[in-house]
CSV table of C-alpha atoms in Angstrom, one decimal:
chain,number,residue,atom,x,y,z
K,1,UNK,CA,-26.3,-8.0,12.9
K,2,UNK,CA,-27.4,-4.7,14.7
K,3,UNK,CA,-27.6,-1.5,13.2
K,4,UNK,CA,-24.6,-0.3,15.3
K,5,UNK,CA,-22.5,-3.3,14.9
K,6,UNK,CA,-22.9,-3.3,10.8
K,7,UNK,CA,-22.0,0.5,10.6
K,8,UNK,CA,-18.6,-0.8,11.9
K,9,UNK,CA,-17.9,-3.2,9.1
K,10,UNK,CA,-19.7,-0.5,6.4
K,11,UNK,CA,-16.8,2.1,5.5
K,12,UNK,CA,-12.8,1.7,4.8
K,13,UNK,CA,-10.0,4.5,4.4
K,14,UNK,CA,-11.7,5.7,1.3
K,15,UNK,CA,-15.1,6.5,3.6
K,16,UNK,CA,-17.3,5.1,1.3
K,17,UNK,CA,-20.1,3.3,3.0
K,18,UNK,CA,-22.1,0.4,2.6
K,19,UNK,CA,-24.3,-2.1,5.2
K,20,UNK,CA,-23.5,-5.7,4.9
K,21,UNK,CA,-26.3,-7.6,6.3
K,22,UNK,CA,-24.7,-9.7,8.4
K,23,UNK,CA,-21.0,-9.5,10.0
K,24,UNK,CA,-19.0,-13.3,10.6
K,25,UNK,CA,-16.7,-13.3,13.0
K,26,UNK,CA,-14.7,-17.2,11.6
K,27,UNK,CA,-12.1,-18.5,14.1
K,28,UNK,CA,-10.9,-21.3,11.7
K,29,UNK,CA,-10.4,-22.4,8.1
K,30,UNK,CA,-13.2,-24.9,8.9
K,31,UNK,CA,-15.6,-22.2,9.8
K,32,UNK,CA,-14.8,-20.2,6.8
K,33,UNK,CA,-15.3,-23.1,4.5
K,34,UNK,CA,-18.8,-23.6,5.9
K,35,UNK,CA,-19.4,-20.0,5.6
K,36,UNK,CA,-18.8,-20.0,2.0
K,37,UNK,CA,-20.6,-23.6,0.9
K,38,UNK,CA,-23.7,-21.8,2.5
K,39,UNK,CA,-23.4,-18.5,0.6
K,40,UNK,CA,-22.6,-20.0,-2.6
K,41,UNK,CA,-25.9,-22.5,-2.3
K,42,UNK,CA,-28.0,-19.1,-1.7
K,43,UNK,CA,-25.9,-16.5,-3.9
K,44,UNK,CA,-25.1,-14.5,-1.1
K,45,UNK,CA,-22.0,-11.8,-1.6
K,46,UNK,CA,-18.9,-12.6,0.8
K,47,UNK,CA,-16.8,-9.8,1.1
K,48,UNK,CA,-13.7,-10.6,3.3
K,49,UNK,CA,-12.1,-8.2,5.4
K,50,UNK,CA,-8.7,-7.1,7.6
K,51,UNK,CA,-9.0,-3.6,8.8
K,52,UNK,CA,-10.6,-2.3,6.8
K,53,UNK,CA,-7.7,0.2,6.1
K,54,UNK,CA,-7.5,0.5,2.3
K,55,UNK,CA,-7.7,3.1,0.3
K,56,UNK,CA,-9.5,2.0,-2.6
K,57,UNK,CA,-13.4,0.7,-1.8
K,58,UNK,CA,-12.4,-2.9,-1.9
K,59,UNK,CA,-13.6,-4.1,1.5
K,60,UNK,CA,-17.1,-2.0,1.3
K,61,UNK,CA,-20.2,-4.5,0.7
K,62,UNK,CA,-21.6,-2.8,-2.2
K,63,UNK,CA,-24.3,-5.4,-2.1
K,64,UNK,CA,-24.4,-6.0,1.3
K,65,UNK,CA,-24.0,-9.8,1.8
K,66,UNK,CA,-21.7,-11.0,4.6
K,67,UNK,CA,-18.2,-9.8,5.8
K,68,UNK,CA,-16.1,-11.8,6.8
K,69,UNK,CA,-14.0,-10.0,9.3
K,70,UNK,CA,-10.8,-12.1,10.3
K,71,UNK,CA,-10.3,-10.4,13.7
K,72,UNK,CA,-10.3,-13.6,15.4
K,73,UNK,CA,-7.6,-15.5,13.1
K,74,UNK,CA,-4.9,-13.8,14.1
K,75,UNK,CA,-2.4,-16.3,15.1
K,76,UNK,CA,1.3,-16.5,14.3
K,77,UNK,CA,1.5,-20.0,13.1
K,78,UNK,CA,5.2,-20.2,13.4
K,79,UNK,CA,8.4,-18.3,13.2
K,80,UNK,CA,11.1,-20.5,11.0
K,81,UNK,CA,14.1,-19.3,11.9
K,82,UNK,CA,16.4,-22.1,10.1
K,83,UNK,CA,14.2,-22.3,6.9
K,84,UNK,CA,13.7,-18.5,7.3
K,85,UNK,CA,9.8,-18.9,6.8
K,86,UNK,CA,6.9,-17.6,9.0
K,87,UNK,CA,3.1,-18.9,8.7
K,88,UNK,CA,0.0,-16.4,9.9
K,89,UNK,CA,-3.1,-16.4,9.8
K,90,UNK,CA,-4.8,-13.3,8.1
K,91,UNK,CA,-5.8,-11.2,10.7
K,92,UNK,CA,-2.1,-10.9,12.0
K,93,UNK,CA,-1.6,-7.2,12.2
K,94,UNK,CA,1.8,-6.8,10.4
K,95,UNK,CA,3.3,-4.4,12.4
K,96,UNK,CA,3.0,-6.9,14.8
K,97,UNK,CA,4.8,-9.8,12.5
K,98,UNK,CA,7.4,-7.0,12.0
K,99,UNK,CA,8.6,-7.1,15.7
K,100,UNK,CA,8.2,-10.9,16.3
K,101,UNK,CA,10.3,-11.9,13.4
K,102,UNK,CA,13.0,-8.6,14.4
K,103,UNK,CA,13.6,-10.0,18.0
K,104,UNK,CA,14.4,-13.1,16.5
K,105,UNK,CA,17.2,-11.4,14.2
K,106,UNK,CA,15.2,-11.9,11.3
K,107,UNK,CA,13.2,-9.0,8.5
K,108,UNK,CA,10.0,-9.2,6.7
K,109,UNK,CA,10.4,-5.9,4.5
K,110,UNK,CA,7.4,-5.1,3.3
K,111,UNK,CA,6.0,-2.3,5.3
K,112,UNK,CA,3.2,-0.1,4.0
K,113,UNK,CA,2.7,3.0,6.2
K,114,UNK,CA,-0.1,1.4,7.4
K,115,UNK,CA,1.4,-1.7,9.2
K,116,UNK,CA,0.5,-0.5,12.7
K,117,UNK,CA,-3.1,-1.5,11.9
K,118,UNK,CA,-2.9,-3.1,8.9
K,119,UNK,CA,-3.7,-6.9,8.4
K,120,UNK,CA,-1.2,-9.0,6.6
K,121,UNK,CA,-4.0,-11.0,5.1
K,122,UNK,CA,-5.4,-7.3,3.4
K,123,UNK,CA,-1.8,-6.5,2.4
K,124,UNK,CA,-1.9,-9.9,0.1
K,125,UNK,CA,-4.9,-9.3,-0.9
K,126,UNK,CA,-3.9,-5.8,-2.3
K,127,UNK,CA,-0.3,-6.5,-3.1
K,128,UNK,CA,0.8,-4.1,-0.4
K,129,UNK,CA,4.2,-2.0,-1.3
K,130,UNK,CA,5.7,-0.2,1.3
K,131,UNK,CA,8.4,2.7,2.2
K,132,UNK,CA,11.1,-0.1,1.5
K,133,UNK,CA,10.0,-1.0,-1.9
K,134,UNK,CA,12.7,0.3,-4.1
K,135,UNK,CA,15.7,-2.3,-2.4
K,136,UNK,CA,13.3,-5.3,-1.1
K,137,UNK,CA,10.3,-5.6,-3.2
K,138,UNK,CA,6.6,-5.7,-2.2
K,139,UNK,CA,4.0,-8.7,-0.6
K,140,UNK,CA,3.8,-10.6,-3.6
K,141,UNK,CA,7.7,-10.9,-3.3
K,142,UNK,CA,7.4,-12.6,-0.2
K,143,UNK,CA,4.3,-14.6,-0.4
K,144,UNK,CA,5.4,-18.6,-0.5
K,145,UNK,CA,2.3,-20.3,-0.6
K,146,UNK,CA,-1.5,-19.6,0.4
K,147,UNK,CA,-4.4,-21.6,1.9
K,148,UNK,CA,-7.0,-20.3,0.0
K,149,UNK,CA,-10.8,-21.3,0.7
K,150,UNK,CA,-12.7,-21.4,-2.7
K,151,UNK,CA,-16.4,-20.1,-3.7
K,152,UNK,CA,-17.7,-23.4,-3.2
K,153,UNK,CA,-16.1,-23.7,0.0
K,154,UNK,CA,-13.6,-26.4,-1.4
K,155,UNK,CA,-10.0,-25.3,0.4
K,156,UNK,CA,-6.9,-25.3,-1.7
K,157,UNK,CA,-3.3,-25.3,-0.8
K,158,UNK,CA,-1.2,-22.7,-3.7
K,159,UNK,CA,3.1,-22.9,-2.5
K,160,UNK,CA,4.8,-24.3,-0.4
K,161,UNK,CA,7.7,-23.3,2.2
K,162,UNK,CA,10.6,-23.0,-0.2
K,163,UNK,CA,12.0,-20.5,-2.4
K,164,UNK,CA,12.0,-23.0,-5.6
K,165,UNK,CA,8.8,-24.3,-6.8
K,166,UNK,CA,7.8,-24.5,-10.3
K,167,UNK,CA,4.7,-26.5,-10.4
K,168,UNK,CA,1.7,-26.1,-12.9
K,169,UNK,CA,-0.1,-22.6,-13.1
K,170,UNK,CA,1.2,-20.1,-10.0
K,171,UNK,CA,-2.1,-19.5,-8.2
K,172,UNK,CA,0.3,-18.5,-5.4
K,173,UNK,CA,0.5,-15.0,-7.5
K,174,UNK,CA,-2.8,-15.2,-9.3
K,175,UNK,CA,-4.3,-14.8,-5.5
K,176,UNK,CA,-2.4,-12.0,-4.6
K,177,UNK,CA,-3.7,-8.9,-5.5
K,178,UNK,CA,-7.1,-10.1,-6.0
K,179,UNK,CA,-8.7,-8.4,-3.8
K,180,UNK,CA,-11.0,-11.4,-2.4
K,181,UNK,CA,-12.4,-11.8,-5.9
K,182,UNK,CA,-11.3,-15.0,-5.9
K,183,UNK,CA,-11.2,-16.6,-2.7
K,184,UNK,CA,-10.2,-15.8,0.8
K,185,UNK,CA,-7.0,-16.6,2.1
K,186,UNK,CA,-6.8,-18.3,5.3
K,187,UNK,CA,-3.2,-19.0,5.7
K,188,UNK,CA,-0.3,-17.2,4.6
K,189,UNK,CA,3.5,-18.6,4.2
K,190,UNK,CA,5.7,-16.0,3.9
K,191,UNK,CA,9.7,-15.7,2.9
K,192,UNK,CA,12.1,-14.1,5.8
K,193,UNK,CA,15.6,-12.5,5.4
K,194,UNK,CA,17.7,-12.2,8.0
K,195,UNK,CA,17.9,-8.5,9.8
K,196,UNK,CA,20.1,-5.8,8.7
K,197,UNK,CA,23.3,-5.0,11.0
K,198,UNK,CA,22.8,-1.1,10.9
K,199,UNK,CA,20.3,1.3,9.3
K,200,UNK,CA,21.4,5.1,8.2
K,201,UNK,CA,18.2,8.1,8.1
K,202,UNK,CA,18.7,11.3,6.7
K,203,UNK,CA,16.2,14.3,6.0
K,204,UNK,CA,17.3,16.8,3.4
K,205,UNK,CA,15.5,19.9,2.8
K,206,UNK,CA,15.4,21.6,-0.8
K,207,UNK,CA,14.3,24.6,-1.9
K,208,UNK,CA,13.3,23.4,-4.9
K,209,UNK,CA,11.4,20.4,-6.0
K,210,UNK,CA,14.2,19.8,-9.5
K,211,UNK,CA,17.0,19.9,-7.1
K,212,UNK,CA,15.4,17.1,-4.8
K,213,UNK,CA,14.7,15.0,-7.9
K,214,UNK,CA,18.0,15.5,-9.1
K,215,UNK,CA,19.8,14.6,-6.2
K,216,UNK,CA,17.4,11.2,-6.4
K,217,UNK,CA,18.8,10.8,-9.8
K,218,UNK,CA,22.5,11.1,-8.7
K,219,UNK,CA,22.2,8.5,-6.0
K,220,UNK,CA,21.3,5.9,-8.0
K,221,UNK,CA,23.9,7.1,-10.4
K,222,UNK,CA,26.3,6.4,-7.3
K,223,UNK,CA,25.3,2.3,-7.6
K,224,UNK,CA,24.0,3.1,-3.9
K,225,UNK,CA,21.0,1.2,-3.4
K,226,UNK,CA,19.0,3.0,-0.3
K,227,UNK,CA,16.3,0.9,1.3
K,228,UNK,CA,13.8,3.6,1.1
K,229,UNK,CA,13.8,7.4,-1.2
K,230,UNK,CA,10.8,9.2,0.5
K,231,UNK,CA,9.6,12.4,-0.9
K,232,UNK,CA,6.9,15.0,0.2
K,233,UNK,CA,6.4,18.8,-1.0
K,234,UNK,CA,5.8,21.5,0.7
K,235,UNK,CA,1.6,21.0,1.5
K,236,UNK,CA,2.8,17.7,3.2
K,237,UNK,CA,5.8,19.4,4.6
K,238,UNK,CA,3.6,22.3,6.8
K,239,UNK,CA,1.5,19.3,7.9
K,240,UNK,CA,4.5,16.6,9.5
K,241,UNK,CA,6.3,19.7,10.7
K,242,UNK,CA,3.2,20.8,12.8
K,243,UNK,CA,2.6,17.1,13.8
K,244,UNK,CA,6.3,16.0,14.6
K,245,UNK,CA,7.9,19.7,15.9
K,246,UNK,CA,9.9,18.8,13.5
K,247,UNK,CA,12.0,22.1,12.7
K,248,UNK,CA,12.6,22.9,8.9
K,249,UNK,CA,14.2,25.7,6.9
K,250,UNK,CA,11.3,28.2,5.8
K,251,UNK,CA,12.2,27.8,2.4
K,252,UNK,CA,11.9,23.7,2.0
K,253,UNK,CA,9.6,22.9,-1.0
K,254,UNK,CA,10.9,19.5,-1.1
K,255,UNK,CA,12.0,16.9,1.6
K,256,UNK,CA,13.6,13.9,1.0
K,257,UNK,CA,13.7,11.3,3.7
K,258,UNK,CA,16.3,8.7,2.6
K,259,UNK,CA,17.5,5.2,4.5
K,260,UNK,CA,20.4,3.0,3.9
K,261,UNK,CA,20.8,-0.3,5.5
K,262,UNK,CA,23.2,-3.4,5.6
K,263,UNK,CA,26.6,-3.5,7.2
K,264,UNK,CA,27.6,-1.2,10.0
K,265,UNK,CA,31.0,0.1,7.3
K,266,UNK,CA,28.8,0.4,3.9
K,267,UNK,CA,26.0,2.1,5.8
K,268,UNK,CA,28.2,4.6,7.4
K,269,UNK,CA,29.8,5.0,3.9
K,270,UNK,CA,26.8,5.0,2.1
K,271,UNK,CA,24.9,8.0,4.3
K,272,UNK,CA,28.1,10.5,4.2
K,273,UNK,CA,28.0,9.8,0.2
K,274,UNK,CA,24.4,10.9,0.3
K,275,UNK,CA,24.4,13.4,2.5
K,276,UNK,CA,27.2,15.2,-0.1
K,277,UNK,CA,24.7,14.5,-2.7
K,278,UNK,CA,22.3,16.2,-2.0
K,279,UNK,CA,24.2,19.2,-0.4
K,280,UNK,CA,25.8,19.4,-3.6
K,281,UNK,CA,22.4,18.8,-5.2
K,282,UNK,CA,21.3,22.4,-3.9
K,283,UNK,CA,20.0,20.8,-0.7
K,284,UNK,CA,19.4,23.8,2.4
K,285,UNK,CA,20.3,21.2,5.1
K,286,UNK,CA,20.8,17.7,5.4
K,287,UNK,CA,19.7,16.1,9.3
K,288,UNK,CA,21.1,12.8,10.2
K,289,UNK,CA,19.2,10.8,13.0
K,290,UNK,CA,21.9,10.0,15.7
K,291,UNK,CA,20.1,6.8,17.1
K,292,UNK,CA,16.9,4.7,16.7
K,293,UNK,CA,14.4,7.1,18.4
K,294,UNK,CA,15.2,9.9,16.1
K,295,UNK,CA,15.1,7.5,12.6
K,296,UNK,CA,11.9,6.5,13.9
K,297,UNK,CA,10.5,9.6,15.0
K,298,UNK,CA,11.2,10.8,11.5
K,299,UNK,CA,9.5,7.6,9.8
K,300,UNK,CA,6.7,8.0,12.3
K,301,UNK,CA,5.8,11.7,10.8
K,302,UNK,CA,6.1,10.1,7.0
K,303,UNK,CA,3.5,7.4,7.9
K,304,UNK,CA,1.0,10.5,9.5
K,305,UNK,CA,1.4,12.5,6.4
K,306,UNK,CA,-2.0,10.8,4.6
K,307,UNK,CA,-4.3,11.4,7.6
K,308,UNK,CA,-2.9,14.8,8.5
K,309,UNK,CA,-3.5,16.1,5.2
K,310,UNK,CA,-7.3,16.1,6.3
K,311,UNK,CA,-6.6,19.2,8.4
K,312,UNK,CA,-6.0,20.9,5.2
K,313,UNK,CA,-9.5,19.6,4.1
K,314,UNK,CA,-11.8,17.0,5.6
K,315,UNK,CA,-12.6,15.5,1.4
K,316,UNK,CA,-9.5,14.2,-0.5
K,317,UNK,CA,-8.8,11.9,-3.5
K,318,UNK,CA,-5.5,9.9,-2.3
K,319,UNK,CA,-4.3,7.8,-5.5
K,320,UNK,CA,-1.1,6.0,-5.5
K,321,UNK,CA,-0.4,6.3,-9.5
K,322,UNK,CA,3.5,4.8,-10.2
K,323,UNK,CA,5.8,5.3,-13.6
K,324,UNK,CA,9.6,4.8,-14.4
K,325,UNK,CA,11.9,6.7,-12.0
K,326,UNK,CA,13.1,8.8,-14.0
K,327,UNK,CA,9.8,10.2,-15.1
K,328,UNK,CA,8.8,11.3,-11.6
K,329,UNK,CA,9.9,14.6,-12.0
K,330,UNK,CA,7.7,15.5,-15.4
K,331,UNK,CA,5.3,13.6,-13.4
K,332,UNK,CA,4.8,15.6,-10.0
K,333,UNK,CA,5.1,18.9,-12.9
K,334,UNK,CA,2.1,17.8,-14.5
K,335,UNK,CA,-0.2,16.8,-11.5
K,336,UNK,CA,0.7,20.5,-10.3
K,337,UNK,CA,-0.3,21.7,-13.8
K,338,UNK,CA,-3.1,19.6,-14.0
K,339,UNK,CA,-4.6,21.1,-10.4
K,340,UNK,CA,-4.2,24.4,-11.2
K,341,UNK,CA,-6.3,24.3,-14.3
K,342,UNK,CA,-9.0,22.7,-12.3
K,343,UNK,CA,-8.7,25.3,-9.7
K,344,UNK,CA,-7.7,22.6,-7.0
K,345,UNK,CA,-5.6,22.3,-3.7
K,346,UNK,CA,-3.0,19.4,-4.5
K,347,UNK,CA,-0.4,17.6,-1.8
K,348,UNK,CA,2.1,15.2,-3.1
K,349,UNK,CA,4.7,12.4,-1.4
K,350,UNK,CA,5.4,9.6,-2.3
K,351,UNK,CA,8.3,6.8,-2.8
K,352,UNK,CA,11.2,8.4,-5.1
K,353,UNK,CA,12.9,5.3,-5.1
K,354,UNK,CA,10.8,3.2,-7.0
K,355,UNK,CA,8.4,6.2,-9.0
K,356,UNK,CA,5.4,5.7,-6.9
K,357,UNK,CA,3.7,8.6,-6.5
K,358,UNK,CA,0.9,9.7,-4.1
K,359,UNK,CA,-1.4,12.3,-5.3
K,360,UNK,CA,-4.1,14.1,-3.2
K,361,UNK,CA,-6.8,16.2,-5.1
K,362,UNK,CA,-8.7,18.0,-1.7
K,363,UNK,CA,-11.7,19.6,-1.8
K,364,UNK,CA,-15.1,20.1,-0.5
K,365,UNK,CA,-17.4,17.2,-1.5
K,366,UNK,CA,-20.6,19.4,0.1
K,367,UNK,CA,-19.6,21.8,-3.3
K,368,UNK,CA,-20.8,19.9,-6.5
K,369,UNK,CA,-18.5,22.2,-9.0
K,370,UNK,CA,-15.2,21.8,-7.3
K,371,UNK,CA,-16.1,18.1,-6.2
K,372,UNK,CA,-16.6,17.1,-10.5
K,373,UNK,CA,-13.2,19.1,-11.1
K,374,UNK,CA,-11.3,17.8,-8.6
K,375,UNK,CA,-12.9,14.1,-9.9
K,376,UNK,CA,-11.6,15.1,-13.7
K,377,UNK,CA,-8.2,15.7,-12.7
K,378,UNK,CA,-7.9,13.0,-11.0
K,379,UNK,CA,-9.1,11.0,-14.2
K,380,UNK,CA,-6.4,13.2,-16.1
K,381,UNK,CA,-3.6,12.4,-14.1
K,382,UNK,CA,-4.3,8.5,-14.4
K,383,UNK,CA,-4.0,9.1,-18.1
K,384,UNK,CA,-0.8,11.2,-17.9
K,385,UNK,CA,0.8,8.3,-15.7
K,386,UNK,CA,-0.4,5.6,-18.1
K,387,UNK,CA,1.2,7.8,-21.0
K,388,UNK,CA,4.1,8.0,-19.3
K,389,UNK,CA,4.8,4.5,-19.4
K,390,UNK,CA,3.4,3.7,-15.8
K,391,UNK,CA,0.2,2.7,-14.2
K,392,UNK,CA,-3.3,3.8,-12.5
K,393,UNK,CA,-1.8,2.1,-9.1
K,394,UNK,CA,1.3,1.0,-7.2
K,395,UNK,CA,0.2,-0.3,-4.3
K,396,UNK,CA,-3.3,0.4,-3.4
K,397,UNK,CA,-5.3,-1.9,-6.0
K,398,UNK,CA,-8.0,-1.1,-8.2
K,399,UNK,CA,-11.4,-1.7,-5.7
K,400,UNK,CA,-14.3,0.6,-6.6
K,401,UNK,CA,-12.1,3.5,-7.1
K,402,UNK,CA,-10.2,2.8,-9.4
K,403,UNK,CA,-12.9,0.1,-11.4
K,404,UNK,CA,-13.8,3.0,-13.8
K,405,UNK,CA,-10.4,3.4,-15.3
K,406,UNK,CA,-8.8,0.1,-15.3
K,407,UNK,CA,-9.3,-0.1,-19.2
K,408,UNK,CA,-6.8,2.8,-19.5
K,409,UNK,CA,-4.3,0.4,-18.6
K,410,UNK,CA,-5.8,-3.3,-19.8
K,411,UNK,CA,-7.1,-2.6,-22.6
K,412,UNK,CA,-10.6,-4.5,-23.7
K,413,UNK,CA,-9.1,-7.7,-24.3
K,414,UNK,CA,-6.8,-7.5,-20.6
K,415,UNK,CA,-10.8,-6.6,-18.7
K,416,UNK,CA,-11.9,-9.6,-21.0
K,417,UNK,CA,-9.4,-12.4,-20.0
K,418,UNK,CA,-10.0,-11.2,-16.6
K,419,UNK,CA,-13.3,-11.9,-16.5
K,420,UNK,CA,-13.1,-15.4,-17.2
K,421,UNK,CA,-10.8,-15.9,-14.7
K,422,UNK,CA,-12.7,-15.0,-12.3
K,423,UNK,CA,-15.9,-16.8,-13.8
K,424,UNK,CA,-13.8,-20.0,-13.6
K,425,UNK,CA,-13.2,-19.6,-9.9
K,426,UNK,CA,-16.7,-18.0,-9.1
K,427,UNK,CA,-19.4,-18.9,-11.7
K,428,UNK,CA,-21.9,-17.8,-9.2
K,429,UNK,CA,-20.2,-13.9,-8.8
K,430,UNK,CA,-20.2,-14.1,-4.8
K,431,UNK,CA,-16.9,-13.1,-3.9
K,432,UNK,CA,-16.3,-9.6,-3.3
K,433,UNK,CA,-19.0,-8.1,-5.7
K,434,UNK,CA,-18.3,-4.8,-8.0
K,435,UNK,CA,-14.8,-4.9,-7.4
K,436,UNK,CA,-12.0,-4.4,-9.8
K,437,UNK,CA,-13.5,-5.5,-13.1
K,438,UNK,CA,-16.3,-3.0,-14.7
């Protein structure tokens, strides 16, 4: 409850800022339970939190209240390597689940850029997505069953640990995503599949942004199903090349970083069929990583390209906006558009595969004018992506960021249905405050 300590637990990824008045530091689903009968009784906010990595406000205490900070429930329950199921606590870090359940021959694909730090308990709270999205899925596709401690402190049990369950309403899926609107999860039982034989990276450089999008097009046209399309222009480019020594043609406006996984035969196959592609595609150059230290070296500078952008400028908007695939195209053309009219510096990567695009609007917040244009593009875009048959976020969640434009998507009705949903499960409004819903 110090000053010092508080700041800690005050700000996430989107450096908005907010003092709880008390950090809990729970060690057990017991504890937690406790922790909640006692805030509901006094109408205290509880605002659970991982580490605090998100990008949307939805861990900030914009009432203040209690966090809940799950540092200390961090235990792999178990690995299942006949059932092919593993049980965590929240606080696991999932880059860390990623190599447990790897030396055991075994592959939990979800894998937001994130996972070094990230918490597995915030990635199903948020519905995390992840470079390998487009051929696995995301959390919620992996998500079993929950323990899930209510308002009241009453502790609910949503799944169980097997693929087939069809059981009265799926709270399992009404849980993820929420946000800690809800509840707070204190167990998580998560599918496994086993490990790939063999993974394939190539980086091809375009000079133009159609020809990258094209060559996107004519993969899938292929039947070749990659397990991750990665795409970044040329703002993004400048800034991994500077922070991997990564050496690209002068004239890239476009990178793709593609990945193909499976059987040592098909993978081989599959990367000299995409390597053509795009050379074909108007591609200047098309790198192959020889072994494991160069694929990851390349997937290493992907994951750095949101916090690098900052050299560029300290203030940016990073929305994670998604429509069909084969809209992206119109879509990065019209967030270009869009931030030239408004007189804005614009950076844009994203996931190819699956449509997911990640648009950053920097600017100087200490400037009121150019901090309210770069806001109204922003706004602009989410309605572009809306009207292209997509939504406001892929991956990210809604949090305060995003709260002001979720009707764009729901409709009046969608917010209203919402609401009683969560008035059901928390009449007295404690969990997670002035999150998602206006």
């Amino acid at each position: 409850h110090d000053r010092e300590d508080l700041i800690c637990y005050s700000y996430d990824a989107t450096n908005r800022k907010s003092l709880p008045d008390i950090v809990a530091f729970p060690s057990s689903t017991t504890e937690v339970s406790k922790i909640l009968s006692l805030a509901n009784n006094e109408k205290i906010p509880v605002i659970p939190r991982g580490a605090g990595s998100g990008m949307t406000g939805a861990s900030v205490p914009v009432q203040g209240g209690i966090v809940l900070s799950f540092e200390k429930m961090n235990r792999i329950i178990k690995i299942d390597e006949e059932n092919l199921v593993g049980v965590v606590e929240p606080g696991v870090v999932t880059g860390d689940f990623h190599r447990e359940v790897e030396a055991k021959g075994l592959f939990y694909p979800p894998d937001p850029a994130s996972m070094a730090f990230s918490t597995l308990g915030g990635n199903v709270a948020t519905c995390a997505g992840g470079l390998s999205a487009v051929k696995y899925g995301v959390t919620k596709d992996y998500v079993l069953g929950l323990e899930v401690v209510l308002p009241s402190g009453e502790t609910i049990s949503t799944g169980v640990e097997t693929v087939k369950r069809v059981v009265g309403y799926d709270l399992t899926k009404l849980m993820v995503g929420s946000e800690g609107t809800l509840g707070v999860i204190t167990k998580i039982i998560l599918r496994l599949i086993p490990k790939p034989e063999a993974r394939k990276t190539l980086l091809a450089a375009f000079p133009r942004m159609e020809d990258a999008a094209g060559s996107v097009s004519e993969i899938f046209k292929t039947k070749i199903l990659p397990a991750a399309i990665e795409f970044m222009d040329r703002a993004c480019i400048l800034c991994i090349a500077d922070f991997a020594g990564l050496s690209l043609p002068a004239d890239a406006e476009a990178l793709l970083l593609i990945e193909d996984d499976g059987p040592i035969e098909v993978v081989e196959r599959h990367g000299k069929t995409m390597a053509e592609i795009c050379m074909a595609k108007g591609a200047s150059g098309v790198t192959v990583a020889r072994d494991e230290k160069e694929a990851e070296d390349l997937w290493r500078a992907r994951r750095a390209i949101s916090p690098s952008l900052r050299k560029i400028n300290p203030h940016k908007i990073n929305e994670d906006i998604a429509v069909p695939r084969s809209k992206l195209p119109e879509l990065v053309h019209a967030v270009r558009e869009v931030a030239g009219r408004y007189r804005v510096k614009n950076a844009n990567f994203g996931h190819a595969g699956d449509g997911n695009l990640h648009f950053n609007i920097l600017y100087n917040a200490d400037d009121p004018d150019e901090s309210g244009r770069a806001h109204r593009a922003a706004e602009e875009i989410f309605k572009m992506a809306v009207e292209l048959g997509g939504t406001i976020s892929g991956e990210h969640g809604i949090g305060l960021t995003k709260k002001p434009f979720i009707g764009m998507e729901l409709g009046d009705l969608g917010i209203s249905v919402m609401k009683r949903i969560k008035k059901a499960f928390d009449p007295n409004g404690i969990m997670n405050p002035g999150k998602i819903l206006p």
